[in-house]
Short mmCIF file of C-alpha atoms in Angstrom, two decimals:
data_model
loop_
_atom_site.label_atom_id
_atom_site.label_comp_id
_atom_site.label_asym_id
_atom_site.label_seq_id
_atom_site.Cartn_x
_atom_site.Cartn_y
_atom_site.Cartn_z
CA UNK V 25 70.66 149.81 101.45
CA UNK V 26 68.63 146.79 102.77
CA UNK V 27 69.07 146.63 106.88
CA UNK V 28 71.55 144.62 107.88
CA UNK V 29 70.00 141.93 111.17
CA UNK V 30 70.73 143.59 114.64
CA UNK V 31 73.98 142.65 116.02
CA UNK V 32 74.01 140.14 118.88
CA UNK V 33 77.46 139.47 120.64
CA UNK V 34 78.42 135.82 120.69
CA UNK V 35 76.54 134.88 117.84
CA UNK V 36 79.01 135.82 114.83
CA UNK V 37 79.78 133.30 112.21
CA UNK V 38 83.31 132.68 111.18
CA UNK V 39 84.29 134.00 107.95
CA UNK V 40 85.99 130.42 106.82
CA UNK V 41 83.64 127.84 108.96
CA UNK V 42 85.08 124.58 109.82
CA UNK V 43 84.73 121.78 106.98
CA UNK V 44 82.64 118.90 107.89
CA UNK V 45 84.09 116.19 109.80
CA UNK V 46 84.26 112.83 107.23
CA UNK V 47 82.06 109.52 108.33
CA UNK V 48 84.24 107.85 111.20
CA UNK V 49 85.38 104.50 109.87
CA UNK V 50 83.13 101.65 110.46
CA UNK V 51 84.71 98.32 112.00
CA UNK V 52 83.50 94.77 112.90
CA UNK V 53 85.92 93.18 115.81
CA UNK V 54 86.38 89.53 115.11
CA UNK V 55 87.80 87.33 117.29
CA UNK V 56 86.99 84.26 120.20
CA UNK V 57 88.26 86.02 122.96
CA UNK V 58 85.63 88.31 124.69
CA UNK V 59 87.98 89.90 126.47
CA UNK V 60 90.39 90.30 123.21
CA UNK V 61 86.76 91.52 121.32
CA UNK V 62 86.26 94.39 124.57
CA UNK V 63 89.65 95.81 125.03
CA UNK V 64 89.57 96.24 121.15
CA UNK V 65 86.42 97.65 121.09
CA UNK V 66 86.88 100.61 123.77
CA UNK V 67 90.30 101.25 122.27
CA UNK V 68 89.04 102.00 119.07
CA UNK V 69 85.92 103.35 119.58
CA UNK V 70 87.73 106.18 122.07
CA UNK V 71 88.85 107.47 118.44
CA UNK V 72 86.52 110.67 116.92
CA UNK V 73 87.09 109.16 113.76
CA UNK V 74 86.30 104.99 114.46
CA UNK V 75 83.02 103.19 115.48
CA UNK V 76 82.86 99.63 116.09
CA UNK V 77 79.69 98.75 114.62
CA UNK V 78 79.95 95.01 115.26
CA UNK V 79 81.62 92.02 117.66
CA UNK V 80 81.87 88.85 116.65
CA UNK V 81 82.77 85.46 117.75
CA UNK V 82 84.02 83.67 115.12
CA UNK V 83 84.26 84.00 111.07
CA UNK V 84 80.42 83.37 110.38
CA UNK V 85 78.91 86.03 112.59
CA UNK V 86 81.65 88.09 111.21
CA UNK V 87 80.41 87.36 107.80
CA UNK V 88 76.87 88.24 108.61
CA UNK V 89 77.74 91.31 110.84
CA UNK V 90 79.65 92.53 107.58
CA UNK V 91 76.90 91.80 105.43
CA UNK V 92 74.02 93.52 108.00
CA UNK V 93 76.79 96.42 108.88
CA UNK V 94 78.56 97.37 105.60
CA UNK V 95 82.07 98.65 107.68
CA UNK V 96 84.81 99.35 105.85
CA UNK V 97 87.00 97.28 107.91
CA UNK V 98 87.36 94.24 109.94
CA UNK V 99 89.71 93.18 112.29
CA UNK V 100 90.01 88.87 111.65
CA UNK V 101 91.12 86.31 114.20
CA UNK V 102 92.88 83.41 112.01
CA UNK V 103 92.22 80.74 114.52
CA UNK V 104 88.87 80.74 115.78
CA UNK V 105 86.06 77.27 116.93
CA UNK V 106 83.23 76.79 114.28
CA UNK V 107 84.40 78.80 110.67
CA UNK V 108 87.69 80.60 111.42
CA UNK V 109 89.57 83.26 110.05
CA UNK V 110 91.41 81.79 107.38
CA UNK V 111 88.12 80.45 106.02
CA UNK V 112 85.88 82.96 106.43
CA UNK V 113 88.64 85.44 104.48
CA UNK V 114 87.55 85.04 100.99
CA UNK V 115 84.10 85.37 101.72
CA UNK V 116 84.62 89.04 103.86
CA UNK V 117 86.71 90.12 101.14
CA UNK V 118 84.71 90.44 98.98
CA UNK V 119 81.93 92.85 101.02
CA UNK V 120 84.74 95.58 102.55
CA UNK V 121 88.99 95.40 103.55
CA UNK V 122 89.73 92.93 106.14
CA UNK V 123 93.34 92.95 108.18
CA UNK V 124 94.12 90.26 109.97
CA UNK V 125 95.33 90.68 113.88
CA UNK V 126 96.40 87.55 115.45
CA UNK V 127 98.93 85.85 117.34
CA UNK V 128 99.79 83.39 114.68
CA UNK V 129 102.60 84.34 113.23
CA UNK V 130 103.51 81.44 111.17
CA UNK V 131 104.72 82.66 107.73
CA UNK V 132 102.44 80.07 105.59
CA UNK V 133 99.95 81.74 107.78
CA UNK V 134 100.51 85.09 106.60
CA UNK V 135 101.14 83.97 102.74
CA UNK V 136 97.72 82.00 103.01
CA UNK V 137 95.64 85.35 104.09
CA UNK V 138 97.87 87.14 101.88
CA UNK V 139 96.42 85.60 99.73
CA UNK V 140 93.04 84.97 100.70
CA UNK V 141 92.47 88.69 100.42
CA UNK V 142 93.37 90.32 103.16
CA UNK V 143 94.71 94.23 103.02
CA UNK V 144 96.91 93.81 106.52
CA UNK V 145 98.42 91.12 108.93
CA UNK V 146 98.89 92.36 112.47
CA UNK V 147 100.64 90.00 114.91
CA UNK V 148 99.50 90.71 119.01
CA UNK V 149 102.22 91.96 121.05
CA UNK V 150 103.44 93.71 117.91
CA UNK V 151 102.07 97.10 117.44
CA UNK V 152 101.52 100.17 119.66
CA UNK V 153 97.46 101.44 120.10
CA UNK V 154 98.19 103.99 117.97
CA UNK V 155 99.98 101.80 115.13
CA UNK V 156 96.71 99.94 115.44
CA UNK V 157 94.37 103.00 114.96
CA UNK V 158 96.91 104.18 112.02
CA UNK V 159 96.29 100.36 110.15
CA UNK V 160 92.87 100.76 110.55
CA UNK V 161 92.50 104.27 108.95
CA UNK V 162 95.55 103.35 106.32
CA UNK V 163 93.84 100.03 105.30
CA UNK V 164 90.47 102.49 104.40
CA UNK V 165 92.64 103.99 102.04
CA UNK V 166 93.83 101.03 100.15
CA UNK V 167 97.45 100.85 102.24
CA UNK V 168 98.47 97.94 103.25
CA UNK V 169 99.48 96.71 106.69
CA UNK V 170 102.03 94.39 108.48
CA UNK V 171 104.32 94.06 111.76
CA UNK V 172 107.10 93.28 111.23
CA UNK V 173 106.55 89.35 111.99
CA UNK V 174 104.74 88.90 109.05
CA UNK V 175 107.04 91.59 107.00
CA UNK V 176 109.49 89.27 107.05
CA UNK V 177 107.39 86.72 105.98
CA UNK V 178 106.25 88.16 102.57
CA UNK V 179 109.64 88.96 102.11
CA UNK V 180 111.01 85.43 102.69
CA UNK V 181 107.83 83.78 100.30
CA UNK V 182 108.76 87.28 97.88
CA UNK V 183 112.88 85.61 97.57
CA UNK V 184 111.78 82.27 97.61
CA UNK V 185 109.14 82.83 94.48
CA UNK V 186 112.33 84.96 92.64
CA UNK V 187 114.78 82.56 93.18
CA UNK V 188 112.29 79.40 92.11
CA UNK V 189 111.91 81.35 89.18
CA UNK V 190 115.25 81.92 87.72
CA UNK V 191 116.72 78.83 88.36
CA UNK V 192 113.84 77.82 86.80
CA UNK V 193 113.77 79.33 83.27
CA UNK V 194 117.12 81.33 84.16
CA UNK V 195 117.07 82.75 80.10
CA UNK V 196 113.64 82.43 78.36
CA UNK V 197 114.97 84.74 76.32
CA UNK V 198 117.80 83.16 74.50
CA UNK V 199 116.89 80.25 71.95
CA UNK V 200 120.43 78.75 72.55
CA UNK V 201 120.74 75.65 69.30
CA UNK V 202 124.43 75.96 68.96
CA UNK V 203 127.98 74.99 70.87
CA UNK V 204 128.87 78.97 70.58
CA UNK V 205 125.48 79.94 71.74
CA UNK V 206 125.60 77.49 74.65
CA UNK V 207 129.26 78.01 76.17
CA UNK V 208 128.11 82.44 75.90
CA UNK V 209 124.94 81.28 78.27
CA UNK V 210 126.22 78.78 80.59
CA UNK V 211 128.27 81.61 82.75
CA UNK V 212 125.31 83.52 82.99
CA UNK V 213 123.57 80.20 84.63
CA UNK V 214 125.94 79.45 86.77
CA UNK V 215 126.47 82.78 87.62
CA UNK V 216 125.15 83.18 91.89
CA UNK V 217 123.09 85.95 92.70
CA UNK V 218 125.41 86.97 94.82
CA UNK V 219 128.10 87.60 91.94
CA UNK V 220 125.93 89.07 89.54
CA UNK V 221 124.20 91.77 91.98
CA UNK V 222 127.81 92.61 93.60
CA UNK V 223 128.73 94.44 90.46
CA UNK V 224 125.15 96.44 91.16
CA UNK V 225 126.54 98.26 94.23
CA UNK V 226 123.27 98.37 95.38
CA UNK V 227 122.74 99.60 99.02
CA UNK V 228 120.70 96.97 101.09
CA UNK V 229 117.65 98.68 101.27
CA UNK V 230 118.20 99.20 97.59
CA UNK V 231 118.61 95.38 97.10
CA UNK V 232 115.26 94.52 99.46
CA UNK V 233 113.53 97.12 97.04
CA UNK V 234 114.70 95.78 93.76
CA UNK V 235 113.45 92.70 95.34
CA UNK V 236 110.01 93.12 95.75
CA UNK V 237 110.44 95.60 92.16
CA UNK V 238 111.11 91.67 90.52
CA UNK V 239 108.09 89.48 92.87
CA UNK V 240 105.70 92.62 90.88
CA UNK V 241 105.01 94.82 93.66
CA UNK V 242 103.91 98.57 92.94
CA UNK V 243 105.48 101.33 95.07
CA UNK V 244 102.34 101.51 97.50
CA UNK V 245 102.69 97.47 98.05
CA UNK V 246 106.30 98.19 98.12
CA UNK V 247 106.16 101.27 100.65
CA UNK V 248 103.75 99.45 103.14
CA UNK V 249 106.07 96.09 103.42
CA UNK V 250 109.05 98.48 103.96
CA UNK V 251 107.28 100.99 106.44
CA UNK V 252 108.73 103.72 104.10
CA UNK V 253 106.75 106.37 102.88
CA UNK V 254 105.93 106.10 98.88
CA UNK V 255 108.32 109.28 97.82
CA UNK V 256 111.21 107.34 99.76
CA UNK V 257 110.67 104.00 97.56
CA UNK V 258 110.40 106.68 94.39
CA UNK V 259 113.77 108.20 95.78
CA UNK V 260 115.05 104.29 96.13
CA UNK V 261 113.85 103.46 92.93
CA UNK V 262 115.54 106.56 90.45
CA UNK V 263 118.83 105.17 92.64
CA UNK V 264 118.09 102.17 91.86
CA UNK V 265 117.59 102.59 88.14
CA UNK V 266 120.13 104.64 87.97
CA UNK V 267 122.55 102.06 89.34
CA UNK V 268 121.78 99.39 86.85
CA UNK V 269 121.33 101.62 83.84
CA UNK V 270 117.89 100.71 83.42
CA UNK V 271 114.92 103.17 82.46
CA UNK V 272 111.67 101.00 83.16
CA UNK V 273 110.82 98.16 85.92
CA UNK V 274 110.46 95.48 83.67
CA UNK V 275 114.54 96.12 82.45
CA UNK V 276 115.82 96.45 86.10
CA UNK V 277 114.00 93.46 87.09
CA UNK V 278 115.53 91.46 84.22
CA UNK V 279 118.60 92.59 84.78
CA UNK V 280 118.83 91.76 88.36
CA UNK V 281 117.32 88.42 88.37
CA UNK V 282 119.83 87.49 85.55
CA UNK V 283 117.89 87.34 82.22
CA UNK V 284 119.43 90.49 80.78
CA UNK V 285 120.98 90.09 77.89
CA UNK V 286 124.31 91.99 77.55
CA UNK V 287 125.72 93.24 73.44
#
C-alpha cells in the first residue's frame, strides 16, 4: 500500500470544496454630477460580486469607457452636458447592457430610452440600495428592471398602441362585401373594450397581463414590467387562456382586442 502523507492538524482538505466564485459584475457609472457618481460607486463597490471599473461625466466618456473596459452594465444618466445619455445610448447598447439611472421620469423619455436599447429604467428616489444592486445583477442576465414611474409609462404606451391598433384596423380578418356581412360586423366594431372585456371575467391583474400579451411582450418582459416572477406570469396566463377559451397567445390576443370571429 502506498504511504499516506503525514497528518498535519489544521491542514485537512474539505470533502466538498466550495465552488469557485463567479467573476464580479463590471459596471461603468455615467453621471455629470460627481457626487452622484461617487455615491453610486461607493454603494456598488461595497458588494463582493460587483466592481465599478470606470466613471464618466457624459455620454462620450461613457462610450469610451465601455469600449476600453467592456463592462457588463453601464448605469447611464439621461441629461448630461456635451453628449447626453439618450444620444449615447444606441452606441452603448451595441457594446453592453445599459440601465438608465436618472431623475428624468417623463413618459416620452422612458419610451425613447427603451427604443434606444435600454435594458432598464430606474428613477432616483424610487428604489432602495438593495433594489439597485438587484437590478445591476439581473440586467446582466437579460432581465429588465423598471421603477414604478417608468413601469407606468411603459404600460400606458402599450395600452395606447393597442387601442390605436383596434381603432385603425378593428377587424382585418373580415372581407365584408354584402349588407348582411356589414350588419354583422358593425356591432363588433362599435363594441367598447370595457363592454366586450367584461364578459371574460378577468381580474385586474389578469387584464393587465393580457394587455401586455397583446402588445407582444414575452413572459420575461411581462414579469419585469409587473414586478412578479415568471412562474406567476405563467400561472396568470393559464387562467387567462381558460377564461378566454384560447389555446395560444395569438388566439387570446385576437379575442382580447376584439378581432376574433365568433361562429
